[in-house]
mmCIF file of C-alpha atoms in Angstrom:
data_model
loop_
_atom_site.group_PDB
_atom_site.id
_atom_site.type_symbol
_atom_site.label_atom_id
_atom_site.label_comp_id
_atom_site.label_asym_id
_atom_site.label_seq_id
_atom_site.Cartn_x
_atom_site.Cartn_y
_atom_site.Cartn_z
ATOM 1 C CA MET A 130 -50.467 57.015 -84.247
ATOM 2 C CA ARG A 131 -47.050 55.414 -83.896
ATOM 3 C CA ASP A 132 -46.393 52.002 -85.420
ATOM 4 C CA LEU A 133 -46.398 49.218 -82.903
ATOM 5 C CA VAL A 134 -43.392 47.628 -84.611
ATOM 6 C CA HIS A 135 -40.594 49.616 -86.169
ATOM 7 C CA PRO A 136 -40.695 49.167 -89.982
ATOM 8 C CA TRP A 137 -37.090 47.870 -89.991
ATOM 9 C CA ALA A 138 -37.854 45.347 -87.294
ATOM 10 C CA ALA A 139 -40.911 44.204 -89.261
ATOM 11 C CA ALA A 140 -38.784 43.769 -92.377
ATOM 12 C CA ILE A 141 -36.174 41.732 -90.482
ATOM 13 C CA ILE A 142 -38.814 39.503 -88.904
ATOM 14 C CA ALA A 143 -40.423 38.937 -92.319
ATOM 15 C CA LEU A 144 -37.026 38.014 -93.771
ATOM 16 C CA MET A 145 -36.244 35.566 -90.969
ATOM 17 C CA VAL A 146 -39.627 33.888 -91.231
ATOM 18 C CA GLY A 147 -39.108 33.663 -94.994
ATOM 19 C CA ILE A 148 -35.690 32.031 -94.570
ATOM 20 C CA GLY A 149 -37.140 29.629 -92.029
ATOM 21 C CA VAL A 150 -39.908 28.563 -94.373
ATOM 22 C CA ALA A 151 -37.477 28.176 -97.278
ATOM 23 C CA ALA A 152 -35.039 26.106 -95.203
ATOM 24 C CA HIS A 153 -37.846 23.927 -93.945
ATOM 25 C CA ALA A 154 -39.167 23.392 -97.446
ATOM 26 C CA GLN A 155 -35.727 22.258 -98.564
ATOM 27 C CA VAL A 156 -35.455 19.670 -95.799
ATOM 28 C CA VAL A 157 -38.873 18.295 -96.667
ATOM 29 C CA THR A 158 -37.979 17.757 -100.327
ATOM 30 C CA GLU A 159 -34.740 16.022 -99.321
ATOM 31 C CA ILE A 160 -36.233 13.335 -97.122
ATOM 32 C CA ILE A 161 -39.012 12.242 -99.455
ATOM 33 C CA ASP A 162 -38.560 8.709 -100.668
ATOM 34 C CA PRO A 163 -41.221 6.856 -102.607
ATOM 35 C CA PRO A 164 -43.634 4.866 -100.408
ATOM 36 C CA LEU A 165 -44.835 1.425 -101.462
ATOM 37 C CA GLU A 166 -48.024 1.471 -103.513
ATOM 38 C CA ASP A 167 -49.796 -1.025 -101.276
ATOM 39 C CA PRO A 168 -50.757 0.908 -98.107
ATOM 40 C CA VAL A 169 -50.707 -2.278 -95.994
ATOM 41 C CA LEU A 170 -47.138 -3.092 -97.018
ATOM 42 C CA GLU A 171 -46.102 0.553 -96.582
ATOM 43 C CA ALA A 172 -47.545 0.542 -93.053
ATOM 44 C CA ARG A 173 -45.547 -2.602 -92.259
ATOM 45 C CA ALA A 174 -42.401 -1.066 -93.723
ATOM 46 C CA GLN A 175 -42.881 1.997 -91.517
ATOM 47 C CA THR A 176 -43.373 -0.201 -88.452
ATOM 48 C CA VAL A 177 -39.989 -1.735 -89.226
ATOM 49 C CA HIS A 178 -38.426 1.674 -89.940
ATOM 50 C CA LYS A 179 -39.376 2.837 -86.441
ATOM 51 C CA GLN A 180 -37.507 -0.082 -84.866
ATOM 52 C CA ILE A 181 -34.272 0.442 -86.774
ATOM 53 C CA ARG A 182 -31.671 2.773 -85.346
ATOM 54 C CA CYS A 183 -30.011 5.206 -87.734
ATOM 55 C CA LEU A 184 -26.278 4.496 -87.788
ATOM 56 C CA VAL A 185 -25.319 8.079 -88.544
ATOM 57 C CA CYS A 186 -27.477 10.033 -86.102
ATOM 58 C CA GLN A 187 -27.483 7.413 -83.439
ATOM 59 C CA ASN A 188 -30.542 8.221 -81.361
ATOM 60 C CA GLN A 189 -33.000 8.507 -84.204
ATOM 61 C CA SER A 190 -34.813 5.727 -85.975
ATOM 62 C CA ILE A 191 -34.368 5.524 -89.723
ATOM 63 C CA HIS A 192 -38.017 6.613 -89.921
ATOM 64 C CA ASP A 193 -37.142 9.972 -88.342
ATOM 65 C CA SER A 194 -33.693 10.533 -89.761
ATOM 66 C CA ASN A 195 -32.969 12.387 -92.974
ATOM 67 C CA ALA A 196 -29.436 11.020 -93.285
ATOM 68 C CA GLY A 197 -28.592 9.537 -96.671
ATOM 69 C CA LEU A 198 -27.913 6.109 -95.190
ATOM 70 C CA ALA A 199 -31.238 6.139 -93.317
ATOM 71 C CA ARG A 200 -32.997 6.778 -96.619
ATOM 72 C CA ASP A 201 -31.113 3.888 -98.259
ATOM 73 C CA LEU A 202 -32.078 1.575 -95.403
ATOM 74 C CA ARG A 203 -35.722 2.668 -95.595
ATOM 75 C CA ILE A 204 -35.749 1.772 -99.273
ATOM 76 C CA ILE A 205 -34.069 -1.581 -98.575
ATOM 77 C CA VAL A 206 -36.693 -2.406 -95.928
ATOM 78 C CA ARG A 207 -39.454 -1.544 -98.429
ATOM 79 C CA ASP A 208 -37.794 -3.770 -101.045
ATOM 80 C CA ARG A 209 -37.569 -6.686 -98.609
ATOM 81 C CA ILE A 210 -41.188 -6.328 -97.546
ATOM 82 C CA ALA A 211 -42.395 -5.969 -101.120
ATOM 83 C CA ALA A 212 -40.405 -9.123 -101.962
ATOM 84 C CA GLY A 213 -42.381 -11.084 -99.354
ATOM 85 C CA ASP A 214 -40.244 -10.820 -96.205
ATOM 86 C CA THR A 215 -42.015 -10.799 -92.857
ATOM 87 C CA ASN A 216 -41.234 -7.828 -90.596
ATOM 88 C CA ASP A 217 -38.865 -10.002 -88.559
ATOM 89 C CA GLU A 218 -37.054 -11.198 -91.671
ATOM 90 C CA ALA A 219 -36.596 -7.635 -92.876
ATOM 91 C CA ILE A 220 -35.190 -6.671 -89.465
ATOM 92 C CA GLN A 221 -32.915 -9.726 -89.442
ATOM 93 C CA TYR A 222 -31.605 -8.720 -92.871
ATOM 94 C CA LEU A 223 -30.240 -5.499 -91.358
ATOM 95 C CA VAL A 224 -29.093 -7.157 -88.113
ATOM 96 C CA ASN A 225 -26.985 -9.573 -90.207
ATOM 97 C CA ARG A 226 -25.157 -6.606 -91.683
ATOM 98 C CA TYR A 227 -25.007 -4.118 -88.831
ATOM 99 C CA GLY A 228 -25.421 -6.281 -85.732
ATOM 100 C CA ASP A 229 -27.830 -5.841 -82.811
ATOM 101 C CA TRP A 230 -26.670 -2.259 -82.785
ATOM 102 C CA VAL A 231 -29.307 -1.299 -85.401
ATOM 103 C CA LEU A 232 -32.124 -2.297 -83.087
ATOM 104 C CA LEU A 233 -33.530 0.554 -81.016
ATOM 105 C CA LYS A 234 -34.705 -2.062 -78.530
ATOM 106 C CA PRO A 235 -31.794 -4.375 -77.730
ATOM 107 C CA PRO A 236 -32.617 -8.104 -77.579
ATOM 108 C CA PHE A 237 -32.508 -10.003 -74.295
ATOM 109 C CA LYS A 238 -29.502 -12.318 -74.437
ATOM 110 C CA ALA A 239 -26.278 -13.193 -72.617
ATOM 111 C CA ALA A 240 -24.394 -10.121 -73.854
ATOM 112 C CA THR A 241 -27.187 -7.747 -72.815
ATOM 113 C CA LEU A 242 -27.966 -9.373 -69.460
ATOM 114 C CA VAL A 243 -26.342 -6.561 -67.478
ATOM 115 C CA LEU A 244 -28.248 -3.984 -69.504
ATOM 116 C CA TRP A 245 -31.646 -5.568 -68.806
ATOM 117 C CA LEU A 246 -31.136 -6.849 -65.286
ATOM 118 C CA GLY A 247 -28.711 -4.185 -64.014
ATOM 119 C CA PRO A 248 -31.401 -1.614 -63.109
ATOM 120 C CA ILE A 249 -33.461 -4.246 -61.245
ATOM 121 C CA LEU A 250 -30.341 -5.376 -59.411
ATOM 122 C CA ILE A 251 -29.470 -1.809 -58.420
ATOM 123 C CA LEU A 252 -33.049 -1.228 -57.224
ATOM 124 C CA LEU A 253 -32.943 -4.388 -55.076
ATOM 125 C CA LEU A 254 -29.572 -3.346 -53.676
ATOM 126 C CA ALA A 255 -30.917 0.113 -52.854
ATOM 127 C CA GLY A 256 -33.975 -1.399 -51.173
ATOM 128 C CA TRP A 257 -31.805 -3.726 -49.124
ATOM 129 C CA SER A 258 -29.510 -0.845 -48.080
ATOM 130 C CA ALA A 259 -32.469 1.320 -47.078
ATOM 131 C CA ARG A 260 -33.957 -1.534 -45.065
ATOM 132 C CA THR A 261 -30.747 -2.201 -43.132
ATOM 133 C CA TYR A 262 -30.198 1.512 -42.606
ATOM 134 C CA TYR A 263 -33.634 2.318 -41.175
ATOM 135 C CA ARG A 264 -33.825 -0.843 -39.093
ATOM 136 C CA ALA A 265 -30.406 -0.531 -37.505
ATOM 137 C CA THR A 266 -30.342 3.178 -36.687
ATOM 138 C CA PRO A 267 -32.566 3.580 -33.568
ATOM 139 C CA ALA A 268 -30.970 0.636 -31.737
ATOM 140 C CA GLN A 269 -27.494 1.799 -32.717
ATOM 141 C CA VAL A 270 -28.056 5.339 -31.519
ATOM 142 C CA ALA A 271 -29.319 4.139 -28.151
ATOM 143 C CA GLN A 272 -26.365 1.836 -27.788
ATOM 144 C CA ALA A 273 -23.784 4.253 -29.107
ATOM 145 C CA VAL A 274 -24.676 7.157 -26.765
ATOM 146 C CA PRO A 275 -25.099 5.898 -23.209
ATOM 147 C CA LEU A 276 -26.062 8.461 -20.567
ATOM 148 C CA THR A 277 -23.178 10.276 -18.943
ATOM 149 C CA GLU A 278 -22.703 10.126 -15.187
ATOM 150 C CA GLU A 279 -24.138 13.641 -14.861
ATOM 151 C CA GLU A 280 -27.241 12.598 -16.791
ATOM 152 C CA GLN A 281 -27.604 9.440 -14.733
ATOM 153 C CA ARG A 282 -27.454 11.520 -11.527
ATOM 154 C CA ARG A 283 -30.060 14.004 -12.785
ATOM 155 C CA LEU A 284 -32.321 11.178 -13.950
ATOM 156 C CA ALA A 285 -32.097 9.568 -10.525
ATOM 157 C CA GLU A 286 -32.900 12.965 -8.926
ATOM 158 C CA ILE A 287 -35.989 13.466 -11.092
ATOM 159 C CA LEU A 288 -37.215 9.955 -10.458
ATOM 160 C CA ASP A 289 -36.627 10.424 -6.712
ATOM 161 C CA THR A 290 -38.552 13.697 -6.501
ATOM 162 C CA GLU A 291 -41.473 12.220 -8.399
ATOM 163 C CA ALA A 292 -41.547 9.215 -6.131
ATOM 164 C CA MET B 204 -14.975 -0.599 -33.354
ATOM 165 C CA THR B 205 -15.210 -1.581 -37.054
ATOM 166 C CA MET B 206 -16.701 0.874 -39.545
ATOM 167 C CA ARG B 207 -20.276 0.106 -40.460
ATOM 168 C CA PRO B 208 -21.126 -0.474 -44.167
ATOM 169 C CA MET B 209 -23.335 2.617 -44.256
ATOM 170 C CA THR B 210 -20.317 4.778 -43.445
ATOM 171 C CA TYR B 211 -18.068 3.725 -46.285
ATOM 172 C CA MET B 212 -20.569 2.385 -48.869
ATOM 173 C CA PRO B 213 -21.707 5.738 -50.346
ATOM 174 C CA PRO B 214 -18.200 6.935 -51.242
ATOM 175 C CA VAL B 215 -17.315 3.449 -52.543
ATOM 176 C CA MET B 216 -20.434 3.350 -54.726
ATOM 177 C CA PHE B 217 -19.707 6.837 -55.966
ATOM 178 C CA ALA B 218 -16.150 5.834 -56.879
ATOM 179 C CA VAL B 219 -17.375 2.746 -58.779
ATOM 180 C CA VAL B 220 -19.895 4.768 -60.799
ATOM 181 C CA ALA B 221 -17.375 7.568 -61.436
ATOM 182 C CA VAL B 222 -14.742 5.134 -62.710
ATOM 183 C CA ALA B 223 -17.271 3.352 -64.945
ATOM 184 C CA LEU B 224 -18.428 6.654 -66.458
ATOM 185 C CA ALA B 225 -14.850 7.884 -66.899
ATOM 186 C CA LEU B 226 -13.878 4.690 -68.743
ATOM 187 C CA GLY B 227 -16.919 5.074 -70.987
ATOM 188 C CA LEU B 228 -16.114 8.692 -71.748
ATOM 189 C CA LEU B 229 -12.411 8.244 -72.364
ATOM 190 C CA PHE B 230 -12.079 4.868 -74.030
ATOM 191 C CA VAL B 231 -15.324 4.102 -75.842
ATOM 192 C CA ASN B 232 -15.953 5.868 -79.111
ATOM 193 C CA PRO B 233 -19.723 5.838 -79.670
ATOM 194 C CA LYS B 234 -19.180 6.384 -83.371
ATOM 195 C CA GLU B 235 -17.418 3.038 -83.713
ATOM 196 C CA ILE B 236 -20.065 0.405 -84.028
ATOM 197 C CA PRO B 237 -18.653 -3.101 -83.719
ATOM 198 C CA SER B 238 -18.985 -4.974 -87.001
ATOM 199 C CA ALA B 239 -21.320 -7.958 -87.135
ATOM 200 C CA LEU B 240 -19.356 -9.326 -90.077
ATOM 201 C CA ILE B 241 -15.989 -10.243 -88.558
ATOM 202 C CA GLY B 242 -15.295 -13.884 -89.460
ATOM 203 C CA GLN B 243 -18.222 -13.848 -91.891
ATOM 204 C CA PRO B 244 -17.897 -14.240 -95.674
ATOM 205 C CA ALA B 245 -17.677 -10.987 -97.606
ATOM 206 C CA PRO B 246 -20.933 -10.295 -99.466
ATOM 207 C CA THR B 247 -21.448 -11.567 -103.000
ATOM 208 C CA PHE B 248 -21.435 -8.797 -105.567
ATOM 209 C CA ASP B 249 -20.382 -7.870 -109.070
ATOM 210 C CA LEU B 250 -19.875 -4.166 -109.671
ATOM 211 C CA PRO B 251 -18.963 -2.270 -112.844
ATOM 212 C CA SER B 252 -15.770 -0.232 -113.014
ATOM 213 C CA VAL B 253 -15.539 3.490 -112.419
ATOM 214 C CA ASP B 254 -15.262 5.353 -115.748
ATOM 215 C CA GLY B 255 -11.680 5.423 -116.946
ATOM 216 C CA THR B 256 -10.479 2.502 -114.797
ATOM 217 C CA PRO B 257 -9.974 -0.889 -116.458
ATOM 218 C CA HIS B 258 -11.542 -3.354 -113.986
ATOM 219 C CA GLY B 259 -14.790 -3.597 -112.087
ATOM 220 C CA LEU B 260 -14.884 -5.491 -108.813
ATOM 221 C CA SER B 261 -16.654 -8.709 -107.915
ATOM 222 C CA SER B 262 -16.552 -10.913 -104.845
ATOM 223 C CA ALA B 263 -14.666 -13.522 -106.920
ATOM 224 C CA ASP B 264 -11.692 -11.095 -107.037
ATOM 225 C CA LEU B 265 -11.402 -11.347 -103.251
ATOM 226 C CA MET B 266 -10.804 -15.103 -103.250
ATOM 227 C CA GLY B 267 -7.428 -16.838 -103.239
ATOM 228 C CA GLN B 268 -5.350 -14.087 -101.684
ATOM 229 C CA VAL B 269 -5.396 -11.765 -98.717
ATOM 230 C CA SER B 270 -6.806 -8.437 -99.820
ATOM 231 C CA ILE B 271 -7.829 -5.033 -98.590
ATOM 232 C CA VAL B 272 -11.109 -3.400 -99.553
ATOM 233 C CA ASN B 273 -11.161 0.349 -99.055
ATOM 234 C CA VAL B 274 -14.519 2.130 -99.204
ATOM 235 C CA PHE B 275 -14.058 5.642 -100.570
ATOM 236 C CA ALA B 276 -15.860 8.463 -102.346
ATOM 237 C CA SER B 277 -14.840 11.708 -103.987
ATOM 238 C CA TRP B 278 -17.265 13.603 -101.718
ATOM 239 C CA CYS B 279 -15.619 12.175 -98.616
ATOM 240 C CA VAL B 280 -13.159 14.622 -97.105
ATOM 241 C CA PRO B 281 -11.380 12.216 -94.678
ATOM 242 C CA CYS B 282 -10.742 9.934 -97.682
ATOM 243 C CA ARG B 283 -8.315 12.546 -98.982
ATOM 244 C CA ILE B 284 -6.422 12.427 -95.727
ATOM 245 C CA GLU B 285 -5.894 8.678 -95.782
ATOM 246 C CA HIS B 286 -5.447 8.352 -99.543
ATOM 247 C CA PRO B 287 -1.654 8.947 -99.700
ATOM 248 C CA LEU B 288 -1.199 5.940 -97.419
ATOM 249 C CA TRP B 289 -3.190 3.742 -99.817
ATOM 250 C CA VAL B 290 -1.094 5.063 -102.703
ATOM 251 C CA GLU B 291 1.933 3.945 -100.692
ATOM 252 C CA VAL B 292 0.506 0.479 -99.952
ATOM 253 C CA GLY B 293 -0.551 0.100 -103.586
ATOM 254 C CA ALA B 294 2.964 0.955 -104.777
ATOM 255 C CA SER B 295 4.569 -1.469 -102.301
ATOM 256 C CA GLY B 296 2.686 -4.385 -103.874
ATOM 257 C CA GLU B 297 2.511 -6.085 -100.487
ATOM 258 C CA VAL B 298 -1.204 -6.655 -100.700
ATOM 259 C CA PRO B 299 -3.786 -5.825 -103.371
ATOM 260 C CA VAL B 300 -5.965 -2.881 -102.392
ATOM 261 C CA TYR B 301 -9.443 -2.931 -103.928
ATOM 262 C CA GLY B 302 -11.637 0.133 -104.016
ATOM 263 C CA LEU B 303 -15.339 0.295 -103.332
ATOM 264 C CA ASN B 304 -16.452 3.640 -104.710
ATOM 265 C CA TYR B 305 -19.465 4.369 -102.527
ATOM 266 C CA LYS B 306 -22.413 6.386 -103.887
ATOM 267 C CA ASP B 307 -20.322 8.591 -106.098
ATOM 268 C CA SER B 308 -20.766 10.152 -109.499
ATOM 269 C CA GLN B 309 -18.623 8.479 -112.168
ATOM 270 C CA GLU B 310 -17.281 11.797 -113.344
ATOM 271 C CA ASN B 311 -16.234 12.975 -109.869
ATOM 272 C CA ALA B 312 -14.715 9.613 -108.985
ATOM 273 C CA SER B 313 -12.507 9.424 -112.068
ATOM 274 C CA GLN B 314 -11.444 13.049 -111.612
ATOM 275 C CA TRP B 315 -10.628 12.346 -107.952
ATOM 276 C CA LEU B 316 -8.481 9.341 -108.912
ATOM 277 C CA ALA B 317 -6.706 11.436 -111.547
ATOM 278 C CA ASP B 318 -5.994 14.141 -108.966
ATOM 279 C CA PHE B 319 -4.918 12.052 -106.007
ATOM 280 C CA GLY B 320 -3.643 8.835 -107.632
ATOM 281 C CA ASP B 321 -5.167 5.420 -108.193
ATOM 282 C CA PRO B 322 -3.627 2.756 -105.929
ATOM 283 C CA TYR B 323 -6.447 0.279 -106.497
ATOM 284 C CA THR B 324 -6.018 -3.081 -108.222
ATOM 285 C CA ALA B 325 -9.664 -2.796 -109.236
ATOM 286 C CA ILE B 326 -12.545 -0.536 -108.285
ATOM 287 C CA GLY B 327 -16.230 -1.345 -108.091
ATOM 288 C CA ALA B 328 -18.706 1.511 -108.551
ATOM 289 C CA ASP B 329 -21.384 1.054 -105.889
ATOM 290 C CA LEU B 330 -23.741 3.661 -107.279
ATOM 291 C CA ASN B 331 -26.751 3.035 -105.016
ATOM 292 C CA GLY B 332 -24.771 1.903 -101.973
ATOM 293 C CA ARG B 333 -26.338 -1.567 -101.797
ATOM 294 C CA VAL B 334 -22.996 -3.391 -101.691
ATOM 295 C CA GLY B 335 -21.906 -0.927 -99.026
ATOM 296 C CA VAL B 336 -24.922 -1.914 -96.916
ATOM 297 C CA ASP B 337 -24.046 -5.598 -97.475
ATOM 298 C CA PHE B 338 -20.601 -4.786 -96.058
ATOM 299 C CA GLY B 339 -22.218 -3.005 -93.106
ATOM 300 C CA VAL B 340 -20.798 0.337 -94.223
ATOM 301 C CA TYR B 341 -22.290 3.323 -92.414
ATOM 302 C CA GLY B 342 -19.668 5.982 -93.003
ATOM 303 C CA VAL B 343 -16.866 6.536 -95.440
ATOM 304 C CA PRO B 344 -13.971 5.746 -95.363
ATOM 305 C CA GLU B 345 -14.032 2.206 -94.062
ATOM 306 C CA THR B 346 -11.463 -0.487 -94.677
ATOM 307 C CA PHE B 347 -11.745 -4.270 -94.613
ATOM 308 C CA VAL B 348 -9.052 -6.942 -94.528
ATOM 309 C CA ILE B 349 -10.297 -10.102 -96.235
ATOM 310 C CA ASP B 350 -8.541 -13.455 -96.062
ATOM 311 C CA ALA B 351 -7.873 -15.920 -98.902
ATOM 312 C CA GLU B 352 -11.173 -17.699 -98.248
ATOM 313 C CA GLY B 353 -13.074 -14.447 -98.647
ATOM 314 C CA LEU B 354 -13.841 -14.022 -94.940
ATOM 315 C CA ILE B 355 -13.829 -10.535 -93.441
ATOM 316 C CA GLN B 356 -11.115 -10.516 -90.768
ATOM 317 C CA LEU B 357 -10.804 -6.873 -89.824
ATOM 318 C CA LYS B 358 -12.828 -3.730 -90.186
ATOM 319 C CA PHE B 359 -11.356 -0.287 -89.677
ATOM 320 C CA ILE B 360 -13.787 2.606 -89.377
ATOM 321 C CA GLY B 361 -12.760 6.091 -90.423
ATOM 322 C CA PRO B 362 -9.594 7.330 -92.107
ATOM 323 C CA ILE B 363 -6.487 5.277 -91.419
ATOM 324 C CA ASP B 364 -3.321 6.961 -90.211
ATOM 325 C CA ARG B 365 0.222 5.616 -90.340
ATOM 326 C CA PHE B 366 -0.070 4.182 -86.829
ATOM 327 C CA ALA B 367 -3.243 2.228 -87.678
ATOM 328 C CA LEU B 368 -1.765 1.051 -90.962
ATOM 329 C CA GLU B 369 1.483 -0.199 -89.453
ATOM 330 C CA ASN B 370 0.162 -1.487 -86.139
ATOM 331 C CA GLU B 371 -3.241 -2.838 -87.000
ATOM 332 C CA ILE B 372 -3.912 -3.305 -90.703
ATOM 333 C CA LEU B 373 -0.613 -4.501 -92.188
ATOM 334 C CA PRO B 374 0.143 -6.861 -89.246
ATOM 335 C CA LYS B 375 -3.282 -8.470 -89.823
ATOM 336 C CA VAL B 376 -2.519 -8.772 -93.544
ATOM 337 C CA ARG B 377 0.888 -10.406 -92.821
ATOM 338 C CA GLU B 378 -0.609 -12.757 -90.239
ATOM 339 C CA LEU B 379 -3.235 -13.926 -92.744
ATOM 340 C CA GLN B 380 -0.658 -14.212 -95.537
ATOM 341 C CA ALA B 381 1.558 -16.378 -93.274
ATOM 342 C CA LEU B 382 -1.463 -18.575 -92.467
ATOM 343 C CA MET B 383 -2.154 -18.963 -96.163
ATOM 344 C CA VAL B 384 1.450 -20.004 -96.875
ATOM 345 C CA ALA B 385 1.303 -22.497 -93.997
ATOM 346 C CA ASP B 386 -1.965 -23.940 -95.341
ATOM 347 C CA GLY B 387 -0.544 -24.152 -98.851
ATOM 348 C CA ALA B 388 2.574 -25.992 -97.625
ATOM 349 C CA GLU B 389 0.535 -28.772 -96.045
#
């Protein structure tokens, strides 16, 4: 019976899987940083981590990122929480240094008004446009295309014959 | 007959959106995060020196004169590109340039300074990067201009080039130095 997979192909697949596993293992060891001993505090720290944007890889939270700076910030958040900060105080600590930018959810204030209200405004505008468009069209069409003389004559003819 | 809004609005809306997106693409660098610390006091710190350099750096050093704080590291490749300009500024004596050696090994940092020159009046070794975080540092190199009262007045992100040095950083330094002289004369 012939082998289903060529021995060389099998060897290459094995090698690639091996490299994948090794690479993955390396990443895992890199991102480990010591959790707090108290599971309640650690859970709070992680809640904060998930709200803080990584400054290096901008669309990840520091919880998800394995950038060096994200790790440093995770440890700082843990330190603040262990020292008795509330979650909001720990977040404010980072906002003071990096600005609102570190928040994955931007706060609602004067500078972010357009960001929060813009979509609603655009939706209202679209609704208003649609309303005017659909309301105006039938009347406009009737008005814009009056019957030609030929059509008028034929219409009169038809009406006459029926009468 | 006048044109109805529905005739010209779609192309107008399209043009508005296209221009807004083009401006965002061409003129906004998403990697430059505006600093929250402009006009705020520089953080309080006291850092040891890098091996082989005489002085450590503390926030007290930043008081009483306009100064530049340059965040650098031996592992940072763009730092090598900007470094000759700092050597030049250091030699000119126009303004003290302080170094914040960010998350570096002592050995590598002192070797790096030996190789490329040491323009710094004093260098603080920020081994765990905590002072860097206090400065809002998120990438190296970064450069701060700090006034005589210790307030951060300018932050430059990334390696400086001659244009940035001569058109942005040094003019800010001179402006603040002139202010200081004017205040002193009163």
